Short mmCIF file of C-alpha atoms in Angstrom, two decimals:
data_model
loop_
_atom_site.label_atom_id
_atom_site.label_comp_id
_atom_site.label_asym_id
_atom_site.label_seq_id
_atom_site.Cartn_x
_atom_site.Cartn_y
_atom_site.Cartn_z
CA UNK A 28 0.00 0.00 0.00
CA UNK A 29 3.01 2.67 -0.16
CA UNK A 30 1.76 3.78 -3.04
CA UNK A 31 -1.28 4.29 -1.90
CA UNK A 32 -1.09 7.52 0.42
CA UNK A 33 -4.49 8.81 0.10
CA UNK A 34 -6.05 4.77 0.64
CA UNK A 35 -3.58 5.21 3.73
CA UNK A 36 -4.59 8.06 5.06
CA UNK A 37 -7.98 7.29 4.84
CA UNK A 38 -7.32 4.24 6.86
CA UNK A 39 -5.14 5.64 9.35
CA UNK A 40 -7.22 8.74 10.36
CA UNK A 41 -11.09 8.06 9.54
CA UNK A 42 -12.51 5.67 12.29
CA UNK A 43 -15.42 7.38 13.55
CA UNK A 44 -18.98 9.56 12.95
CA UNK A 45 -18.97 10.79 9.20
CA UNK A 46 -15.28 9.52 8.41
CA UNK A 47 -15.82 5.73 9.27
CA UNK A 48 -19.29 5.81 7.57
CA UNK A 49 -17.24 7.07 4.65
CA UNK A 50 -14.67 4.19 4.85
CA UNK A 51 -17.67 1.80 5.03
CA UNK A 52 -18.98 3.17 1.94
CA UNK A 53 -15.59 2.59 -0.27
CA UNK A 54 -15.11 -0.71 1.43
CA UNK A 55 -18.76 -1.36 0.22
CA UNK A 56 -17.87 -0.10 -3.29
CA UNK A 57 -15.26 -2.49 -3.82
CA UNK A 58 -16.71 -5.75 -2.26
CA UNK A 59 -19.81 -4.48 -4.44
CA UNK A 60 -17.56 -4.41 -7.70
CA UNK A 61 -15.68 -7.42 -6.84
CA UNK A 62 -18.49 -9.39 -6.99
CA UNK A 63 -19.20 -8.86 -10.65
CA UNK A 64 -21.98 -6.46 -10.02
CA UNK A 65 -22.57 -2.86 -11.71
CA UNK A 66 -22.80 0.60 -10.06
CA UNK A 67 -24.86 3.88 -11.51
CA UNK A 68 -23.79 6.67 -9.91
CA UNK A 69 -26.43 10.31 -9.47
CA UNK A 70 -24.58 13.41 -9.84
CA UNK A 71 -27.02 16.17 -8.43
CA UNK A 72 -25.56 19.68 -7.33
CA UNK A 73 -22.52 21.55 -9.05
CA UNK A 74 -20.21 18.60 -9.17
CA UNK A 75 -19.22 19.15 -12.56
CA UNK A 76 -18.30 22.69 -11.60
CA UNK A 77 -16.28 21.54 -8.37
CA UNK A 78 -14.59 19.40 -11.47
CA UNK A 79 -14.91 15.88 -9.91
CA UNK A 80 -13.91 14.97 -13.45
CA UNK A 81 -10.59 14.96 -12.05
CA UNK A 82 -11.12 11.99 -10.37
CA UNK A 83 -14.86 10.92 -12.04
CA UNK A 84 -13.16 10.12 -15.51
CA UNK A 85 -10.49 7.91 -13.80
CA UNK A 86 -13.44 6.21 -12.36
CA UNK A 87 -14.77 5.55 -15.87
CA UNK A 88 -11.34 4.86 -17.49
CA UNK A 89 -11.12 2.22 -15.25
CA UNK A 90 -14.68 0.52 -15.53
CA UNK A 91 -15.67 1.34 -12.17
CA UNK A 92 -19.30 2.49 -13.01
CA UNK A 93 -21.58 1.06 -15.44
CA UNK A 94 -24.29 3.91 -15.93
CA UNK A 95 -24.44 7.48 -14.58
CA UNK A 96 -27.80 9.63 -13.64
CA UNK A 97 -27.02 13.44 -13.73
CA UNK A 98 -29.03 16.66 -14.39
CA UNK A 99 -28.68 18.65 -17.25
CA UNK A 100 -26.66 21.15 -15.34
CA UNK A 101 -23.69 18.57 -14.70
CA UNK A 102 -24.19 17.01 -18.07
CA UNK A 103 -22.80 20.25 -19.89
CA UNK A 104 -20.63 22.12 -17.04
CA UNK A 105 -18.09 19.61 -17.13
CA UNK A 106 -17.64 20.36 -20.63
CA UNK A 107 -17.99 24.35 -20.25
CA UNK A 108 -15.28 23.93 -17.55
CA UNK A 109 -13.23 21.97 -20.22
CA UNK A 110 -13.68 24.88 -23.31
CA UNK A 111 -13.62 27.55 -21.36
CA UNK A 112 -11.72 27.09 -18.21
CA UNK A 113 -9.40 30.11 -17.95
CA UNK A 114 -12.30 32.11 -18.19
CA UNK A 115 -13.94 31.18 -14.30
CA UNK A 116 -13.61 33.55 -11.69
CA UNK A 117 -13.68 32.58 -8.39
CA UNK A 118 -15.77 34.68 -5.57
CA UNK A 119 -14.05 32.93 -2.46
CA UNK A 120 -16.09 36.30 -0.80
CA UNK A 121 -19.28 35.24 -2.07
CA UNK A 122 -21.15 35.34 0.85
CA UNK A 123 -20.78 39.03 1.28
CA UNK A 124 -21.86 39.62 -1.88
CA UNK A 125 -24.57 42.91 -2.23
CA UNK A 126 -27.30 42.43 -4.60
CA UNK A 127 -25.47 45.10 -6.85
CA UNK A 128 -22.22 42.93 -7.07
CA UNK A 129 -24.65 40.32 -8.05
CA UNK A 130 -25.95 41.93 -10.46
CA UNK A 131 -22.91 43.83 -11.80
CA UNK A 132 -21.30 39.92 -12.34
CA UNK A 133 -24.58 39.65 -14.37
CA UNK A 134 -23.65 42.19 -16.68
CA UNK A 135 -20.24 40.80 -17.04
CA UNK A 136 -22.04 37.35 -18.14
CA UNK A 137 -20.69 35.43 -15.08
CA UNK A 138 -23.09 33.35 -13.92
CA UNK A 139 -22.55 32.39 -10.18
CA UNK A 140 -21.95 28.89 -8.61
CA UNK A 141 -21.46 29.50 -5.26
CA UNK A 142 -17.94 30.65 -4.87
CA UNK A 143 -17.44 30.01 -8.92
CA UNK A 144 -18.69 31.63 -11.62
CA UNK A 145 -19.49 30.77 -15.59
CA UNK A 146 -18.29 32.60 -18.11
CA UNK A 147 -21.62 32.81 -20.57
CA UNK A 148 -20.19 34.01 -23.41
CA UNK A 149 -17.18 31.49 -23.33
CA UNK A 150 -18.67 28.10 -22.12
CA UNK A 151 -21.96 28.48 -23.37
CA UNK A 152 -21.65 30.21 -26.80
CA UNK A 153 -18.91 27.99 -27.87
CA UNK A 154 -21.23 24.77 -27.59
CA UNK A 155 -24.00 26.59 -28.85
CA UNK A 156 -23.55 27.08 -32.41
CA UNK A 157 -21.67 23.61 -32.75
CA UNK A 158 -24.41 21.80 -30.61
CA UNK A 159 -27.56 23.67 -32.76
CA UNK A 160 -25.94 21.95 -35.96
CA UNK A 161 -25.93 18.53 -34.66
CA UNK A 162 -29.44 19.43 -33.63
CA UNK A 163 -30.47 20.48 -36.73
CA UNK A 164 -28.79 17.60 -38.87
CA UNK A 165 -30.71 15.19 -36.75
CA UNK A 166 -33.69 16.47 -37.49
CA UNK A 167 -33.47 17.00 -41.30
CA UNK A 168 -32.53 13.10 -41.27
CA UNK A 169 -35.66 12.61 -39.13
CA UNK A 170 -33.02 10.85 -35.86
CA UNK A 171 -33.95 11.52 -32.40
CA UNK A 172 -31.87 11.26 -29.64
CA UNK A 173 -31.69 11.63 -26.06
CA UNK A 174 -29.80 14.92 -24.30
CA UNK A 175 -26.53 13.00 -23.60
CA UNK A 176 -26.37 11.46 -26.97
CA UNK A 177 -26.37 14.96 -28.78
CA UNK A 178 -23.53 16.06 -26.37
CA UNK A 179 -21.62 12.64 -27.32
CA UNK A 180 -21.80 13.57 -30.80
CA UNK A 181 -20.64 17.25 -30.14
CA UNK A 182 -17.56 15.72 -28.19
CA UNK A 183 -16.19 12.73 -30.44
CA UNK A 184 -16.86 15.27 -33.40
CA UNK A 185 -13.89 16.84 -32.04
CA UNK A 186 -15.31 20.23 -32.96
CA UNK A 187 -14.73 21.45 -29.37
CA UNK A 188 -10.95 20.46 -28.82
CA UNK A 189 -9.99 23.98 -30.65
CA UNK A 190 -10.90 25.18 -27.10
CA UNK A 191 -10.26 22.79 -24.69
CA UNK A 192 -8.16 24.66 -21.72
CA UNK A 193 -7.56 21.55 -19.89
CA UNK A 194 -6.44 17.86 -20.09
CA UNK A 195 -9.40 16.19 -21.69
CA UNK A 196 -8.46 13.06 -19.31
CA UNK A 197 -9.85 15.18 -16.56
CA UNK A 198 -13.49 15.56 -18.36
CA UNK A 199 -15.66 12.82 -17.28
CA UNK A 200 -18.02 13.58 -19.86
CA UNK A 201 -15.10 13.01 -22.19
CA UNK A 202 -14.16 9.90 -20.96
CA UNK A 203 -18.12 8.70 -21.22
CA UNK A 204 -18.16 9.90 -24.69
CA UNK A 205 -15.52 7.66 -25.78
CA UNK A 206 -16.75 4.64 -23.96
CA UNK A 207 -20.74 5.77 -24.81
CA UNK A 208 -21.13 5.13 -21.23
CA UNK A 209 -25.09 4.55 -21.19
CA UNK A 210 -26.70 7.35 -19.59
CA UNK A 211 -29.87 8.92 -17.95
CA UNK A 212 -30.49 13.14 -17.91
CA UNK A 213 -34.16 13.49 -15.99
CA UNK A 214 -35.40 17.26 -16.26
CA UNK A 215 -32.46 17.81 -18.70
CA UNK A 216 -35.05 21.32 -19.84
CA UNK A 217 -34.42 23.26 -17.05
CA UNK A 218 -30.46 23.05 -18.39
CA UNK A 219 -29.22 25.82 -19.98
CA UNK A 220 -28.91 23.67 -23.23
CA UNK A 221 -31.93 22.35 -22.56
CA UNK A 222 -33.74 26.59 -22.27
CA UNK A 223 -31.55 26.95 -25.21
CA UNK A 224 -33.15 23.95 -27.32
CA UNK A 225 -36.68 25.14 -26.11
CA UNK A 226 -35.91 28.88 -27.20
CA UNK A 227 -35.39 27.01 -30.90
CA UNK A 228 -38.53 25.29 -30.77
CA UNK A 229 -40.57 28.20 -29.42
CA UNK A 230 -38.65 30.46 -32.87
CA UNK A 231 -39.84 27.12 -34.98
CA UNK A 232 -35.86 26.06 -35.88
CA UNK A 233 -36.36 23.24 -33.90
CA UNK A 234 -38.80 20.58 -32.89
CA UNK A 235 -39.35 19.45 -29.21
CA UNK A 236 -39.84 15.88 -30.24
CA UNK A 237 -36.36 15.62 -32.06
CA UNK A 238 -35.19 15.71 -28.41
CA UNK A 239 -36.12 12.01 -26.33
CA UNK A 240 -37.66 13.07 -23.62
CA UNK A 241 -38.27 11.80 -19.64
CA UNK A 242 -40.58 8.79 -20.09
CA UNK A 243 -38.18 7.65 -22.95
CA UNK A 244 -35.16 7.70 -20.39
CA UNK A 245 -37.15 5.63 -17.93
CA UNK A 246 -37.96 2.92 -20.28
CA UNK A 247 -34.50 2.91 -21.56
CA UNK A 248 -33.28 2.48 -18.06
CA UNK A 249 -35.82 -0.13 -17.48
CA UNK A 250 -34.34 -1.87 -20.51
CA UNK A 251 -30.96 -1.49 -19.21
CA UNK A 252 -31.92 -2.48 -16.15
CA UNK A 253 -33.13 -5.66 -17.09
CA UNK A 254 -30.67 -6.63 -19.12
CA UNK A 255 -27.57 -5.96 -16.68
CA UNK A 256 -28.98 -6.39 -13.30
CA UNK A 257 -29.47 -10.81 -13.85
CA UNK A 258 -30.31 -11.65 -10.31
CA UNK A 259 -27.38 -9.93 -8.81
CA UNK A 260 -29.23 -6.15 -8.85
CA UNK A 261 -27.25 -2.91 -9.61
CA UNK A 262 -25.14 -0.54 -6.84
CA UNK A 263 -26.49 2.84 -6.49
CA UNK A 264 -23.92 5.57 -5.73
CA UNK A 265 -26.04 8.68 -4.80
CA UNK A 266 -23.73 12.24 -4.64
CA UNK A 267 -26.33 14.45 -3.44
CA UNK A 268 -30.11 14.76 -3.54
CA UNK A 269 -32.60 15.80 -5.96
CA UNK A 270 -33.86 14.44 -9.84
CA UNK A 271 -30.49 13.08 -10.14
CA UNK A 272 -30.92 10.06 -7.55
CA UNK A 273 -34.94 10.06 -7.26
CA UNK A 274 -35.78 9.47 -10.82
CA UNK A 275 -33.26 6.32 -11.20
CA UNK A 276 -34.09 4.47 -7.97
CA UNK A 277 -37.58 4.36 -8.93
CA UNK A 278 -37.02 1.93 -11.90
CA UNK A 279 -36.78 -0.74 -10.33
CA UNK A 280 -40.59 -0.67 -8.32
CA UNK A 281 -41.82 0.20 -11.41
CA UNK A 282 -40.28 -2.52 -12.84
CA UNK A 283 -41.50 -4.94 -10.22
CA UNK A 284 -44.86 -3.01 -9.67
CA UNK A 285 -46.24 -1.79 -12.90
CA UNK A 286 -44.62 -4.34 -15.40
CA UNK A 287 -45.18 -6.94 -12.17
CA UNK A 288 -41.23 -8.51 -13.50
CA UNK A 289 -41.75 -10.04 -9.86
CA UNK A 290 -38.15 -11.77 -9.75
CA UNK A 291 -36.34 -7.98 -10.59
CA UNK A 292 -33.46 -7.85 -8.19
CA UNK A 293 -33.63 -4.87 -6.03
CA UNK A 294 -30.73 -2.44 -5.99
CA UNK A 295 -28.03 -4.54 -4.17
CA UNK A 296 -25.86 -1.77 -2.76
CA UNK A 297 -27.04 2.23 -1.81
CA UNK A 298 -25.08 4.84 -0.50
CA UNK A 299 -25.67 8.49 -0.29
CA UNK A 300 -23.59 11.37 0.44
CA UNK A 301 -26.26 14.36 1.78
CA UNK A 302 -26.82 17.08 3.70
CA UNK A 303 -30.90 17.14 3.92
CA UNK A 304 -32.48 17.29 6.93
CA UNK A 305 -34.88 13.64 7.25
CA UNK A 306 -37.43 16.03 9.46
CA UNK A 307 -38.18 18.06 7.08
CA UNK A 308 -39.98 15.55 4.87
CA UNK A 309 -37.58 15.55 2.23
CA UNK A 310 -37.16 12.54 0.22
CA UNK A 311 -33.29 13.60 -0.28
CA UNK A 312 -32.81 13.07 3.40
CA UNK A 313 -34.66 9.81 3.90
CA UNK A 314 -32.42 7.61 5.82
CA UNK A 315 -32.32 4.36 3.50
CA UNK A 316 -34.72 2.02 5.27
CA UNK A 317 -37.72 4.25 3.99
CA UNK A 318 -36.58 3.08 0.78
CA UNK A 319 -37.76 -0.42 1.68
CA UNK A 320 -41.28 0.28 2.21
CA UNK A 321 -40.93 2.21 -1.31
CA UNK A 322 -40.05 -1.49 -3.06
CA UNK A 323 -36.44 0.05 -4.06
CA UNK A 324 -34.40 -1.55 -1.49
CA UNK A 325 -33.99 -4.85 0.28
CA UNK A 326 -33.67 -5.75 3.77
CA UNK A 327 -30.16 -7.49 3.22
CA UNK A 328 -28.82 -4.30 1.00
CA UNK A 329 -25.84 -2.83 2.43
CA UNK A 330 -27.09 1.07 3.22
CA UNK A 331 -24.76 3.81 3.86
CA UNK A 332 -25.34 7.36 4.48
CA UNK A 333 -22.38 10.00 4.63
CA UNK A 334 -24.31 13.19 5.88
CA UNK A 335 -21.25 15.60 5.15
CA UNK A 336 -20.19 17.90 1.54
CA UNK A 337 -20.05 15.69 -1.47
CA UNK A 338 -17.39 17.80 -3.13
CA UNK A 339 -15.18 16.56 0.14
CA UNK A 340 -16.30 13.31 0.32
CA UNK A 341 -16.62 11.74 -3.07
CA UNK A 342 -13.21 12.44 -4.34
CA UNK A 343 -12.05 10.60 -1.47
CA UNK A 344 -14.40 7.60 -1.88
CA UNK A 345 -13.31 7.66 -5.55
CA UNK A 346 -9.79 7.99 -4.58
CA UNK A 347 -10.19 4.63 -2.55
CA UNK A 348 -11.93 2.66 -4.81
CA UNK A 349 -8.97 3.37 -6.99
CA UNK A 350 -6.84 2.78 -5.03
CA UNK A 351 -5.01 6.18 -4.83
#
């Protein structure tokens, strides 16, 4: 293990409360992957902003997830961050922010992440014009695809690499592209791409149904679902709350449910990194077991719940799965 200082660290230092339940987790990864089963991971959040596809695409490379959920948002900021990189300010201050700061970093076109902020013009322009062509060729040939599928396209085009501004090995969504890492994008509209592709319709350029859309991304996961799961069930990796992990989880009671595939395997290893509150009724929060009564996990699935920040903890969980 000496070459393994992170793994060792981890180890040495992270025995108890939120550190131990960490070490559980990535111990629960491994056993989970060692056993010849798959793992989706549910980006919600800004992850692709905090660039976890620094260590996210080494998780790919190295076929240590089988399908990813993620919002629309993290679908295309890891690729703004990739074209357009040198162009993010950060706002360390951000909490003392006045409305009139706000608004004059507004009228500079940097949209604000928390302490990070988008350059409009750079990262979303540059896909733009590329992406709308892609759009548009699909639809003259009468092809529909899904969100991620378009953004594929635009990436092993190589179209974009005339901006990239940093090591393509650290885009995740590079990585996928390569691999055509099956996918799911729930809500993907209320993305800027996805405002951008409804602006298009609503001028008459485009046409909504050239874009797949929610209930097609279920069914395709149901597919996929079926077809990789045998009776071993998949690993859910949830980073955060939200569309991201809800809309996945739910496949497989619908599965068992509505289609009544009674012998569907449930999900057969679920951890969550969060901060929600379980009082406050959120579903984001729920501590795992009320997934049971839901139909979407099993008494004898290993359950782990890291309440602490994912852009902390899921590098590190990464980092020991890999054995860094």
């Amino acid at each position: 293990m000496a070459n393994s200082p992170i793994t060792d660290f981890i180890e040495k230092h992270y025995l108890h409360f939120n550190a131990a339940a960490l070490v559980d987790a990535a111990k629960g990864y491994k056993k989970h992957l060692s056993e010849d089963k798959k793992m989706l991971i549910s980006l919600a959040g800004a992850m692709s902003t905090g660039e976890l596809g620094k260590s996210l695409s080494e998780m790919i490379r190295q076929d240590k997830v089988q399908i990813i959920s993620c919002t629309g948002a993290n679908l295309e900021e890891d690729v703004m961050n990739l074209v357009a990189h040198s162009h993010y300010e950060r706002v360390p201050h951000y909490r003392d922010l006045t409305p009139k700061e706000e608004w004059e970093l507004l009228e500079r076109g940097l949209n604000r992440v928390t302490d990070t902020c988008i350059p409009e013009e750079e990262a979303f322009r540059r896909i733009q014009k590329h992406i709308f062509k892609i759009w548009k060729e699909a639809e003259d040939n009468g092809e529909r695809y899904f969100p991620h599928e378009f953004m594929f396209k635009l990436l092993n085009s190589g179209v974009l690499e005339q901006y990239y501004e940093i090591d393509p090995k650290n885009s995740w969504m590079v990585e996928a592209a390569k691999k055509n890492l099956p996918m799911v994008v729930p809500g993907w509209e209320d993305s800027t791409l996805g405002n951008i592709f409804a602006s298009y319709c609503m001028k008459g350029e485009l046409k909504p149904s050239t874009m797949k859309s929610g209930i097609e991304y279920m069914t395709y996961l149901a597919d996929w679902y079926i077809k990789n799961a045998e009776d071993k069930g998949i690993g859910f990796f949830q980073i955060g709350g939200g569309i991201a992990g809800d809309f996945p989880i739910c496949v497989v009671p619908m599965l068992y449910q509505d289609m009544e595939l009674t012998d569907t395997p449930f999900w057969s290893y679920f951890c969550q990194i969060s901060d929600s509150t379980t009082s406050y009724g959120s579903y984001s929060g729920a501590v795992p077991n009320e997934k049971i009564t839901w139909g979407k996990l099993d008494i004898t699935t290993p359950k782990y719940v890291i309440e602490s920040d994912a852009t902390i903890v899921a590098p590190l969980i990464f980092a020991y799965v890999l054995g860094w």
